[in-house]
Each structure stands twice: as C-alpha cells, then as structure tokens.
C-alpha cells in the first residue's frame, strides 16, 4: 500500500536535496562555528551563507535581522516575550481567536501575568474583523500578533494592510507575524509587509523538525529567551545547529524556486480535490472557499458524521489527513478556528483538513476522489441523523 | 494516534448490528450532535429476553466500537442480566480503551440505561438510583448529569476530576464545573466510607465481638487488680458495663473505664464506641 500524504500543514517530508546538504555537517564538518581554527571555517561560513539565503527568502534588509531558533514555537515565544520585556510600561496585546495554540497558550499565560489581551474574531469565511482590530489599538498596546496564514483553513490574512492600521494608530506598537503556514506556500516579503517580527519553521517546508527562524527588523529590540553565549548576536544563546541551518537554507532555496509550481500546480490539485469532493458527496461543504488562501490547503466538513472515523478509514487505505474534530486530538472540544468561524455543529465535528505539497501527485488526488465517497457512505449509514441526511440529499440533489 | 486494540479496530471497521429496528420495544439515546457524539440503541424484548439490538452512532472509532460490541453483548441476554452491564464491561470487552476515550463506553452504558428506563415493565430501575443525588446538569457544555458522573465514579473507581473528564467529558470544555465534579467525588467517597464502617459488622456480630474482647482482653487485666467487668447492654455504639470487685467504687474507675476499657474497644471494634458505667 502506497502512502498518500495530505497532511503537509502538520509536517512535511525532508526534501532529499535538503538531507544531502545536511549530512556532511554530521560526518566531516562537525566543527563549532565559533572556534578559531581553520577546521571551523566551513561551518562558520555555512551559518553565514545560510543566513544570507534566509534574508533573501524573506526579503529582509540585512542578515543581522535573521535569528536561527529551534522551531516555530521558540520563534514566537522569543518575539512575544522579547518585545514585552523591552516595553514593560505597556500592558496591552492584540491577537486573534484563530491563532495557533503555540501562540494562544502563551497569551493565556501572559493574561495570568497581568497583561490585557484582546482576541480579534473572524467571519464565517475565516476573514479577520479589521474594524475591531483598529478599534482595539490604543496608547498602551505593546504588541499586535497575527498569523500570516491559518493552519486549519489556509486563509491568508492581509498583513500589509494590518501593518498600516497599526502604524496609523500607534507607532510604538510592534507587530509580530506567525508565518509558519505561509513559508514555502506564498512569497514572503517582510519589507513590503511592514512587519517588525516574523517567525517561520523549517519542517513545514521540507526542512527537518528542530529548526526555525525569527526575523526582527533593526528597529525592534528584544530580550533573549535563551540566555548564555553570544551566538545570534546575543539574542539566542546556544551553539549554532549547523546541519539544520544548512538544511533550512536549502529548503528555502527550493521553496523559492518552486513557488510558481506551488501557486499553479499545487493549487490546481487542491482545487481538483475540493471540487471533486463537493460534486460527489452530498453531505460535504467547504468550510471556507475564499480565493485568498494558501494554495495547498482546504478544509471540508462532512455533515452528520464524525471526523476521527473518516481519518481512521482513510488511514486504512494509506491516506493521511487531519481533523479539527475533538475526538482526534484528545481534547473534548472541536477546533477553535472552526468554532470562531461559526461552522455549523452539523459539520464541525466532521471537518477534515487536506494539505498538499509539491510532492503530491495527481494520481494520488484521483485515488482519494475514488475511495472517499465509499468511506463517507459507509460512515453516513451509521449516523442516527438519517432523516436530516435525507433532507440534505433532497435539497442538494 | 490512538492506541486502539485489535478488537476496537475490528468493530469500527466492521460494525455489527447497524441500523434501526422498526417497532422496537425500547429505544435509548445518549449524547448529542453538538457535543460531538451521540448514540441511539434499539431493542427488541420478548419474555424478558433481548432478542435483537441495533444501533446508530455519530462518533469516533471507539464510540462506534463501543456501540457495536454492546449490541453483541446484550442479544440473547435477559433484561435482568443486561441491567447489570456497566461501561467498564463494555471497555473490557473491547480489550480496553485509551483513558481519554472511556467516555465512549459510558455513552453506550447511558443509551442502554435510557432504553431500559423507557421499557414499560422496568420501573424498579429507580431503586438502583435511590442512593444518588437528584438529577442535575453539572457540565453545561456537554450536558452531563450528576447521576452519570456518580455512576462513572462508582463503576470505575474514579478518584480525580481528570479521570471523570475522560470518562464522561464533564469539565472538558470551559472547565467551570471542575469544582462541582470534585465535590461529587468527595461526597461519593465520604458516603462510601461511612457505608463501609456501618456495614462492616452486623449488630449481632458487633455484640459478639465486644463481648469477646471484654472476656479475653479486658476482664483478665482488671482481675489482676482484684476487680472485674460485666457487659450489661449494647445500644448502637453505646456499651453499657458494670464494674465489680475492687473496681466498683474505686475513685479511679472513671479513668479505667475511659483510658482502658473504652480505648481498647475503640481500637478493636469501632472508633465511635462510648463506654458508659451503669450501677
């Protein structure tokens, strides 16, 4: 049985080219890049060059604006804690209801520490309420923190516009963007976006797990989260993870080269999957169909059935996807993102996120479209809501 | 990824007895669409025997497996036997469930109980419930009643709020009812404790035991000092005794009674015993 991996927003496979550039730093080039001898020169230059690649990938103004971290969560924690520590007199933060848990849980902790946090809502398409955002910004706002693209729905938020709103209301307010789900899927230009800080994670675009990046512009000061040596210009202690830094740089190069493919071919396959499901399965609905989404993601609700069972049956056929259903995660409540969008309860528990990558083949999408109706039929037959299902079928024909 | 047993996987892959029974003798429901899982169970009952059972479930793999195996467990059994099935029996039959999924087995139990309650001939189910607090919604997010939490604690020996959440979902969303759940746990174990103490000895056993302790341990000690003791009566935890010989009229008799006789009986029989001297 071949594996069909459609869960690339969870993690991605390491690109063979990426693994290849990493291996020498485990085997021969294991020097500490801070060491003085000749043997360390290659490691040192690799870190330097990789920083340059990431600078270009994000279109930062300067290599000094790029920090290597261990993951997206570390980038976010460093940015948020770092900014707040440098602006102790300001106690107000604005974020959204649909952020990734790594950020949301940090804000809940900060609330306990005495910060006031406003959570901006979304409409049923998953689009942010920008008026609410504008109203919320005041003299005391230290930080606005908004993701670039949503991990569950793929919806892209208007970062450039939000930057303008923030600057027009309070020039001292810093703007952090969690771009973990955007990197590798859409071009990122930190200067055009006008953001102060932005975090990405390697394993979402075919680098390995365990490497992330934090961009912070030269006007933004932060305190380090990890205190120790002078690495990363004193902003992040710890010996540089040379193989992984080489890896994320290679992954960024590949992503930049493949961006057009992502925006055309990956999108075409995603759209084919989406259209095929909606056409052939009467109790399915796209949870948001707006065009402004990353090209690889779709979130589809199957009404009156439960998501975990769909995933288990898919898994039996080697197909990997994920669900916003409560049962899958072990938490008892369904996805906070879908709830914030007011996805109806008939569909929220049966919502499946499909996320493709440049490795997804058309034959794989065809296979999913071939087997999925049977799986959904089988599970629908178990449902106690047969009358409601019959009504739905009549309505949608 | 859940670590489901082979049996669970077999039952969600090939669920048995799916569907509806027209003209069912009893129908039971549990859960709701809003809460993310729900179950409907249909029973055909003839001469006190469950002759057929079918189910419809909206829920995850373990919810479907719990419903499916439950129908297998009850077909052919008498109503009396079926009444004794607990959520733990369902989970055990499945070769166990992950802790976070135990509420699926509880849902099966709930639906079955609901069906039996709705079955006309069954009114004595109330007797099973008479020791429980009145019906009351504890967790408003998942509509979990006090009775269900009480049953889950009782059937599974749950001790913590987290365990109750795993088994009933109560407290799993907003978490506001966690204090209430703790209260129910506390009340349950307090009740159980006092039951245990009272029921550990029947009144007759208690009289015999007190008598034996007095004869074999207390009396010989008093005799050494030229005194003695006789048991006059026992009224609940009140032990009435008569002191004799040198003890009678001894100015230390009160001390003897409390520090020796009473403490010995409290240690060996019941910590609530009061020893009272009668003339």
XYZ file of C-alpha atoms in Angstrom:
676
model
C 0.000 0.000 0.000
C 1.412 3.378 -1.036
C 1.309 6.252 1.366
C -0.701 9.275 0.264
C 0.375 12.123 2.474
C -2.102 15.015 2.531
C -1.176 16.458 5.929
C 1.598 18.839 4.948
C 0.378 21.570 7.296
C 1.260 19.225 10.165
C 4.717 18.470 8.870
C 6.445 17.742 5.573
C 8.928 15.206 4.368
C 12.533 16.350 4.262
C 13.484 17.068 0.663
C 16.272 14.730 -0.496
C 18.345 17.752 -1.574
C 17.996 19.162 1.937
C 19.145 15.962 3.603
C 22.090 15.830 1.237
C 23.426 19.265 2.203
C 22.994 18.449 5.892
C 24.887 15.174 6.044
C 28.491 16.500 5.817
C 27.929 18.563 8.963
C 27.191 15.393 10.904
C 30.089 13.446 9.451
C 33.116 15.510 8.463
C 32.336 19.169 9.110
C 31.324 18.869 12.741
C 33.269 21.896 14.000
C 31.749 24.504 16.280
C 31.359 27.564 14.060
C 32.666 29.816 16.854
C 36.029 28.040 17.035
C 39.156 29.815 15.896
C 40.924 27.140 13.856
C 40.769 26.561 10.137
C 38.653 23.404 10.591
C 35.772 25.583 11.855
C 35.833 27.892 8.877
C 33.477 25.882 6.704
C 30.901 25.526 9.481
C 31.179 29.228 10.197
C 30.720 30.171 6.560
C 27.798 27.805 6.208
C 25.936 29.571 9.003
C 26.809 32.955 7.493
C 25.756 31.958 3.981
C 22.582 30.300 5.200
C 21.640 33.492 6.999
C 22.068 35.274 3.677
C 19.792 32.774 1.937
C 17.073 33.246 4.551
C 17.491 37.023 4.334
C 16.732 36.765 0.623
C 13.924 34.260 1.174
C 12.117 36.748 3.423
C 13.477 39.815 1.623
C 14.891 41.225 4.857
C 17.080 44.315 4.600
C 20.036 42.826 6.411
C 21.433 39.434 7.524
C 21.551 40.773 11.072
C 17.781 40.689 11.118
C 17.736 36.875 10.882
C 17.940 34.701 14.030
C 18.067 30.923 13.929
C 15.912 29.174 16.534
C 14.871 25.602 17.197
C 11.261 25.811 15.982
C 8.255 27.991 15.250
C 7.165 27.971 18.890
C 10.556 29.234 20.010
C 10.469 31.990 17.392
C 7.036 33.071 18.627
C 7.955 32.904 22.303
C 11.181 34.843 21.699
C 9.371 37.524 19.705
C 6.457 37.976 22.080
C 8.302 37.760 25.390
C 11.232 39.699 23.959
C 9.123 42.641 22.799
C 7.076 42.777 26.000
C 10.200 42.708 28.173
C 11.600 45.694 26.296
C 8.376 47.669 26.747
C 7.498 46.990 30.359
C 5.292 50.041 30.706
C 2.856 48.784 28.064
C 0.417 46.072 29.151
C -1.926 45.530 26.223
C -1.698 42.889 23.478
C -3.921 42.191 20.494
C -4.137 38.845 18.754
C -6.807 36.744 17.031
C -9.142 33.970 18.065
C -7.737 31.729 15.365
C -4.005 31.768 16.154
C -2.037 28.551 16.508
C -2.137 27.069 20.036
C 1.580 27.742 20.469
C 0.757 31.451 20.449
C -2.700 31.300 22.052
C -1.466 29.382 25.070
C 1.330 31.888 25.564
C -1.218 34.732 25.577
C -3.298 32.917 28.146
C -0.183 32.685 30.316
C 0.502 36.385 29.800
C -3.067 37.196 30.870
C -2.346 35.440 34.150
C 0.780 37.574 34.435
C -1.344 40.706 34.247
C -1.470 41.582 30.552
C -4.723 42.536 28.904
C -5.203 40.573 25.709
C -7.838 41.296 23.050
C -8.771 38.480 20.682
C -9.977 39.583 17.259
C -12.754 37.482 15.752
C -13.370 36.240 12.220
C -16.397 35.952 9.946
C -17.790 32.703 8.553
C -15.175 32.762 5.782
C -12.418 32.985 8.351
C -11.599 36.626 7.499
C -10.454 38.927 10.309
C -12.589 41.737 11.647
C -10.238 44.611 10.810
C -12.587 47.242 12.237
C -12.437 45.513 15.616
C -8.664 45.428 15.313
C -8.442 49.126 14.570
C -10.697 49.991 17.499
C -8.691 47.855 19.877
C -5.323 49.530 19.321
C -4.579 52.160 21.943
C -1.636 54.002 23.572
C -0.969 51.013 25.846
C -0.772 48.400 23.047
C 2.700 46.856 23.147
C 2.160 44.197 20.536
C -0.151 43.020 17.810
C 0.300 39.372 16.903
C -1.449 37.884 13.886
C -0.694 34.796 11.846
C 0.041 35.118 8.130
C -1.974 32.079 7.072
C -4.239 29.891 9.141
C -3.048 26.327 9.654
C -6.546 24.814 9.551
C -8.255 26.742 6.769
C -5.314 28.183 4.840
C -6.910 31.653 4.916
C -4.308 34.385 4.332
C -4.636 37.499 6.472
C -3.986 40.960 4.983
C -0.722 41.568 6.829
C 0.302 44.618 4.827
C -2.994 46.339 5.462
C -2.885 45.421 9.147
C 0.626 46.944 9.379
C -0.744 50.211 8.034
C -3.620 50.188 10.502
C -1.261 49.586 13.407
C 1.197 52.299 12.391
C -1.615 54.791 11.885
C -2.934 54.166 15.387
C 0.232 53.739 17.457
C 3.728 53.983 16.004
C 5.280 52.335 19.033
C 3.188 49.167 18.788
C 5.224 46.223 17.498
C 3.777 43.747 15.014
C 4.669 40.042 15.165
C 3.550 37.686 12.420
C 3.496 33.915 12.828
C 4.240 32.946 9.223
C 4.776 29.242 9.868
C 1.970 28.225 7.497
C 2.864 30.772 4.828
C 6.555 29.942 4.362
C 7.090 27.907 1.227
C 3.472 28.311 0.102
C 3.337 32.006 -0.782
C 6.157 34.563 -1.210
C 7.040 36.452 1.972
C 8.450 39.984 1.746
C 8.925 41.381 5.245
C 9.746 44.861 3.983
C 6.676 45.133 1.800
C 4.555 43.691 4.609
C 5.953 46.244 7.046
C 6.165 43.796 9.944
C 8.553 44.088 12.888
C 8.952 40.431 13.685
C 8.077 37.260 11.788
C 8.582 33.601 12.605
C 8.860 30.532 10.378
C 9.531 26.837 10.942
C 11.660 24.583 8.725
C 9.658 21.380 8.916
C 6.634 22.972 7.274
C 8.570 23.417 4.031
C 10.672 20.287 3.675
C 13.493 21.041 6.133
C 13.686 18.794 9.200
C 11.937 19.332 12.534
C 14.059 21.275 15.003
C 14.928 24.437 13.112
C 13.140 27.776 12.905
C 13.826 31.387 12.076
C 12.876 34.659 13.691
C 13.100 37.794 11.602
C 13.237 41.032 13.547
C 13.860 44.359 11.925
C 16.709 46.583 13.024
C 14.329 48.985 14.825
C 12.996 46.248 17.094
C 14.764 45.403 20.318
C 14.111 42.209 22.222
C 15.496 40.433 25.269
C 16.708 36.887 24.626
C 14.597 33.940 25.719
C 17.614 31.661 25.990
C 20.452 33.307 27.865
C 24.000 32.071 27.588
C 26.658 32.547 24.933
C 26.965 35.349 22.398
C 25.508 33.395 19.456
C 22.953 35.091 17.236
C 24.285 38.445 18.398
C 23.333 37.736 21.980
C 19.651 37.260 21.083
C 19.626 33.486 21.216
C 22.319 31.550 23.066
C 23.300 28.006 22.131
C 25.824 26.563 19.700
C 24.534 27.026 16.174
C 22.820 23.913 14.818
C 24.943 23.879 11.672
C 23.437 20.910 9.787
C 19.887 22.125 10.358
C 20.778 25.705 9.492
C 22.264 24.424 6.232
C 19.085 22.372 5.787
C 16.595 25.199 6.256
C 18.597 27.390 3.864
C 18.473 24.696 1.192
C 14.761 24.192 1.826
C 14.212 27.949 1.426
C 16.071 27.936 -1.900
C 13.970 25.026 -3.129
C 10.779 26.709 -1.941
C 11.664 29.954 -3.693
C 12.436 28.053 -6.893
C 9.213 26.062 -6.591
C 6.930 28.973 -5.685
C 5.402 29.191 -9.134
C 4.671 25.456 -9.099
C 3.086 25.843 -5.678
C 0.829 28.682 -6.829
C -0.251 26.916 -10.026
C 0.108 23.111 -9.927
C -0.378 22.515 -6.201
C -3.315 24.886 -6.311
C -4.775 23.073 -9.315
C -4.613 19.742 -7.478
C -6.096 21.272 -4.320
C -8.940 22.767 -6.355
C -9.497 19.442 -8.112
C -9.741 17.640 -4.774
C -12.106 20.260 -3.411
C -14.383 20.317 -6.451
C -14.406 16.530 -6.712
C -15.470 16.072 -3.113
C -18.194 18.699 -3.260
C -19.529 17.285 -6.517
C -19.641 13.647 -5.448
C -20.509 13.771 -1.761
C -23.841 15.397 -0.968
C -23.189 15.952 2.735
C -19.919 17.845 2.234
C -19.263 21.573 2.479
C -16.127 23.695 2.050
C -15.629 25.477 5.337
C -14.152 28.475 3.578
C -13.917 28.820 -0.154
C -12.454 32.324 -0.455
C -9.712 32.669 -3.024
C -7.311 34.277 -0.593
C -5.968 31.019 0.800
C -2.571 29.334 0.666
C -2.662 27.112 -2.425
C -2.206 23.766 -0.685
C -4.965 23.752 1.933
C -8.666 23.019 2.026
C -10.940 22.331 4.946
C -14.056 20.338 4.201
C -16.863 19.442 6.573
C -18.819 16.199 6.238
C -22.190 16.696 7.822
C -23.739 14.429 10.466
C -20.652 12.252 10.711
C -17.541 12.449 12.858
C -14.045 13.259 11.650
C -11.965 10.717 13.500
C -13.806 7.827 11.935
C -13.204 9.325 8.482
C -9.474 9.608 9.239
C -9.317 6.034 10.545
C -10.919 4.687 7.388
C -8.618 6.842 5.231
C -5.653 5.609 7.209
C -6.649 2.015 6.436
C -6.063 2.949 2.786
C -2.771 4.716 3.483
C -4.232 8.221 3.194
C -3.121 10.818 5.778
C -5.184 13.915 6.544
C -6.199 15.632 9.747
C -9.316 16.740 11.502
C -10.467 19.631 13.612
C -12.653 17.177 15.451
C -12.355 16.925 19.195
C -12.042 13.162 19.166
C -8.856 13.184 17.161
C -6.853 15.455 19.354
C -7.824 14.126 22.745
C -9.267 17.491 23.666
C -13.014 17.374 24.014
C -13.870 20.469 22.040
C -13.694 20.780 18.283
C -11.312 23.174 16.537
C -11.235 26.703 17.980
C -10.715 28.020 14.445
C -13.875 26.443 13.038
C -15.820 27.489 16.122
C -14.629 31.096 15.719
C -15.943 30.896 12.123
C -19.293 29.573 13.368
C -19.091 26.457 11.230
C -22.414 24.703 11.965
C -22.339 21.925 14.531
C -23.621 19.530 11.909
C -20.287 19.878 10.080
C -17.712 20.984 12.633
C -17.126 17.529 14.112
C -16.745 16.025 10.664
C -14.302 18.571 9.273
C -11.191 17.324 7.546
C -8.151 19.389 6.619
C -6.354 18.334 3.466
C -2.948 19.900 2.874
C -0.917 19.092 -0.229
C 2.716 19.709 -1.118
C 4.808 19.886 -4.252
C 5.298 16.128 -3.886
C 1.571 15.423 -4.191
C 0.787 13.574 -7.413
C -2.358 13.909 -9.465
C -2.833 10.140 -9.294
C -2.993 10.432 -5.506
C -5.742 13.031 -5.661
C -7.600 10.822 -8.149
C -7.312 7.872 -5.782
C -8.684 9.885 -2.867
C -11.576 11.054 -5.015
C -12.236 7.451 -5.995
C -12.324 5.971 -2.495
C -13.667 8.826 -0.373
C -17.358 8.628 -1.417
C -17.449 4.974 -0.338
C -15.921 5.779 3.041
C -18.310 8.658 3.655
C -21.274 6.478 2.580
C -20.260 3.751 4.996
C -19.947 6.163 7.919
C -23.082 8.077 6.978
C -25.005 4.788 7.139
C -24.105 4.573 10.845
C -25.433 8.026 11.664
C -28.504 8.421 13.866
C -29.437 11.505 11.804
C -30.890 9.665 8.792
C -33.904 11.984 8.471
C -31.717 15.085 8.443
C -29.393 13.439 5.926
C -32.327 12.553 3.681
C -33.472 16.185 3.776
C -30.000 17.381 2.906
C -29.840 14.975 0.000
C -33.162 16.246 -1.336
C -32.013 19.848 -1.060
C -28.659 19.329 -2.697
C -29.819 16.659 -5.099
C -2.606 8.471 17.043
C -4.729 6.406 19.404
C -3.520 3.048 20.549
C -6.712 1.165 19.771
C -6.931 -2.559 20.456
C -7.433 -5.016 17.592
C -10.969 -5.542 18.830
C -11.778 -1.824 18.680
C -10.387 -1.633 15.152
C -12.336 -4.692 14.085
C -15.570 -3.189 15.401
C -15.216 0.254 13.817
C -14.116 -1.318 10.543
C -16.925 -3.862 10.557
C -19.623 -2.627 12.908
C -22.233 -5.261 13.820
C -25.982 -4.700 14.128
C -26.072 -1.285 12.489
C -29.416 0.358 11.867
C -32.865 0.789 13.235
C -35.480 -1.668 14.490
C -38.992 -0.795 13.399
C -41.423 -1.371 16.253
C -38.621 -1.626 18.768
C -39.716 -2.410 22.314
C -37.241 0.040 23.765
C -35.172 2.886 22.321
C -32.397 4.632 24.211
C -30.394 7.712 23.364
C -27.255 9.364 24.673
C -25.067 12.300 23.640
C -25.904 14.962 21.062
C -24.784 16.365 17.732
C -23.480 19.498 19.425
C -21.349 17.525 21.821
C -19.671 15.592 19.024
C -21.006 12.135 19.689
C -24.399 10.553 20.034
C -25.870 7.100 20.035
C -29.278 5.566 19.533
C -29.916 1.963 20.527
C -32.981 -0.093 19.594
C -34.041 -3.219 21.496
C -36.472 -5.980 20.761
C -37.505 -7.670 24.008
C -39.556 -10.847 24.279
C -40.422 -12.684 27.506
C -37.764 -10.746 29.359
C -35.070 -11.625 26.830
C -33.365 -9.149 24.472
C -33.955 -10.889 21.161
C -32.463 -8.200 18.901
C -30.478 -4.981 19.220
C -29.368 -2.402 16.678
C -27.543 0.902 16.917
C -26.846 4.161 15.113
C -23.839 6.161 16.210
C -22.423 9.568 15.366
C -18.949 9.493 16.814
C -15.364 8.422 16.632
C -13.881 4.949 16.188
C -14.175 3.978 19.825
C -17.768 5.257 20.024
C -18.794 3.059 17.094
C -16.848 0.104 18.507
C -18.471 0.554 21.948
C -21.967 0.619 20.412
C -21.266 -2.303 18.151
C -19.890 -4.579 20.857
C -22.669 -3.563 23.230
C -25.288 -4.923 20.829
C -23.356 -8.206 20.696
C -23.151 -8.306 24.482
C -26.887 -7.950 25.050
C -28.520 -10.006 22.333
C -29.844 -13.229 23.854
C -29.450 -11.987 27.429
C -32.247 -11.480 29.920
C -33.229 -7.949 30.815
C -32.039 -8.640 34.346
C -28.574 -9.535 33.065
C -28.494 -6.588 30.686
C -29.298 -4.244 33.553
C -26.087 -5.254 35.248
C -23.844 -4.219 32.343
C -21.593 -1.258 33.151
C -19.416 0.945 30.985
C -16.435 -0.945 32.343
C -17.830 -4.203 30.951
C -18.082 -2.564 27.529
C -14.496 -1.271 27.673
C -13.239 -4.649 28.948
C -14.973 -6.498 26.122
C -13.154 -4.230 23.680
C -9.809 -5.122 25.203
C -9.612 -1.712 26.854
C -9.907 1.861 25.583
C -7.440 4.774 25.811
C -8.192 6.763 29.016
C -9.365 9.810 27.018
C -11.827 7.583 25.182
C -13.532 5.969 28.155
C -16.468 8.365 27.741
C -17.385 6.386 24.611
C -18.059 3.315 26.737
C -20.007 5.483 29.181
C -22.167 6.695 26.301
C -23.003 3.076 25.478
C -23.990 2.438 29.064
C -26.043 5.635 29.137
C -28.004 4.744 25.998
C -28.648 1.246 27.291
C -29.856 2.572 30.621
C -32.096 5.039 28.809
C -33.577 2.242 26.715
C -34.298 0.090 29.740
C -35.841 3.017 31.549
C -38.137 3.550 28.617
C -39.137 -0.064 28.579
C -42.552 -0.256 30.230
C -42.014 -3.192 32.508
C -38.975 -1.695 34.072
C -39.749 0.633 36.892
C -37.512 -0.889 39.510
C -34.504 0.835 37.978
C -35.306 3.734 40.265
C -34.336 1.532 43.178
C -30.828 1.325 41.806
C -30.668 5.063 41.869
C -32.162 5.844 45.246
C -28.823 6.491 46.910
C -27.800 9.033 44.322
C -28.247 12.798 44.432
C -31.126 14.217 42.421
C -30.818 14.615 38.621
C -28.979 17.822 37.872
C -26.826 19.050 34.965
C -23.277 19.533 36.168
C -21.421 20.187 32.908
C -23.494 22.525 30.759
C -21.034 22.330 27.835
C -21.619 18.600 27.355
C -24.923 18.228 29.229
C -23.546 15.773 31.747
C -25.746 14.996 34.731
C -24.741 14.405 38.302
C -26.188 10.904 38.078
C -23.969 9.990 35.159
C -20.874 11.282 36.944
C -21.926 9.375 40.061
C -22.327 6.160 38.049
C -18.968 6.624 36.347
C -17.216 7.146 39.686
C -18.939 4.109 41.142
C -18.393 1.746 38.226
C -14.804 2.691 37.534
C -13.466 3.759 40.902
C -12.599 7.233 39.593
C -10.685 9.425 42.024
C -9.737 12.611 40.152
C -11.516 15.303 38.144
C -9.321 14.449 35.151
C -10.486 10.842 35.252
C -14.115 11.957 35.425
C -13.493 14.143 32.352
C -12.002 11.197 30.472
C -14.981 9.029 31.298
C -17.870 11.482 30.953
C -16.419 14.536 29.122
C -17.697 16.692 32.012
C -15.302 19.573 32.615
C -13.572 19.048 29.272
C -14.517 22.347 27.647
C -14.836 25.555 29.676
C -13.800 23.780 32.878
C -16.142 25.825 35.085
C -17.712 22.719 36.622
C -14.440 21.200 37.833
C -15.142 22.335 41.416
C -18.568 20.694 41.292
C -17.048 17.475 39.973
C -14.570 17.475 42.847
C -17.494 17.905 45.261
C -19.261 14.891 43.746
C -16.090 12.809 44.076
C -15.697 13.894 47.699
C -19.338 13.199 48.501
C -19.147 9.787 46.874
C -16.121 8.653 48.846
C -17.419 10.092 52.115
C -20.616 8.139 51.609
C -18.749 5.009 50.690
C -16.534 5.318 53.771
C -19.444 5.627 56.175
C -21.230 2.751 54.432
C -18.194 0.599 54.873
C -17.900 1.318 58.574
C -21.525 0.650 59.292
C -21.791 -2.389 57.152
C -18.535 -3.985 58.215
C -20.172 -5.586 61.255
C -23.769 -6.559 61.717
C -25.263 -5.601 65.134
C -25.151 -9.236 66.221
C -21.519 -9.571 65.132
C -20.714 -6.376 66.969
C -22.235 -7.637 70.264
C -20.361 -10.907 69.961
C -17.093 -9.141 69.222
C -17.424 -6.665 72.099
C -18.275 -9.489 74.453
C -15.291 -11.493 73.305
C -12.873 -8.574 73.733
C -14.185 -7.881 77.237
C -13.849 -11.518 78.260
C -10.486 -12.212 76.699
C -8.629 -8.903 76.999
C -10.259 -6.503 79.438
C -11.573 -8.697 82.206
C -8.265 -10.579 82.814
C -6.445 -7.247 83.216
C -8.974 -5.960 85.765
C -8.873 -9.259 87.622
C -5.142 -8.794 88.138
C -6.069 -5.780 90.289
C -8.836 -7.644 92.065
C -11.664 -6.148 90.047
C -13.849 -7.206 87.132
C -16.304 -6.059 84.494
C -19.598 -7.325 83.048
C -21.307 -6.297 79.855
C -24.834 -5.097 80.553
C -26.137 -3.912 77.191
C -25.165 -2.554 73.775
C -27.175 0.216 72.149
C -25.630 1.178 68.795
C -22.212 2.434 69.751
C -23.081 2.802 73.424
C -21.610 -0.017 75.513
C -23.102 -0.252 78.986
C -20.963 -2.045 81.571
C -20.921 -2.763 85.299
C -17.666 -2.608 87.235
C -17.300 -5.100 90.047
C -14.962 -6.160 92.840
C -12.295 -3.653 93.722
C -13.122 -1.577 90.692
C -16.577 -0.864 91.955
C -16.463 2.392 93.860
C -12.774 2.872 93.075
C -12.080 6.559 92.608
C -10.030 5.759 89.509
C -12.881 3.791 87.980
C -13.703 6.588 85.555
C -10.092 6.553 84.303
C -10.147 2.768 83.981
C -13.320 2.990 82.002
C -12.200 5.650 79.558
C -8.449 5.102 79.227
C -8.502 1.325 79.197
C -11.917 -0.219 78.503
C -13.153 2.338 76.005
C -9.853 2.775 74.171
C -9.427 -0.994 73.824
C -12.918 -1.369 72.360
C -12.433 1.615 70.084
C -9.229 0.145 68.740
C -10.542 -3.327 68.201
C -14.189 -2.895 67.301
C -15.343 0.611 66.336
C -13.795 4.018 66.816
C -17.176 5.514 67.729
C -17.817 3.350 70.799
C -18.772 5.058 74.068
C -18.435 3.074 77.257
C -20.902 4.012 79.997
C -20.921 2.670 83.547
C -24.251 1.625 84.992
C -24.950 0.918 88.576
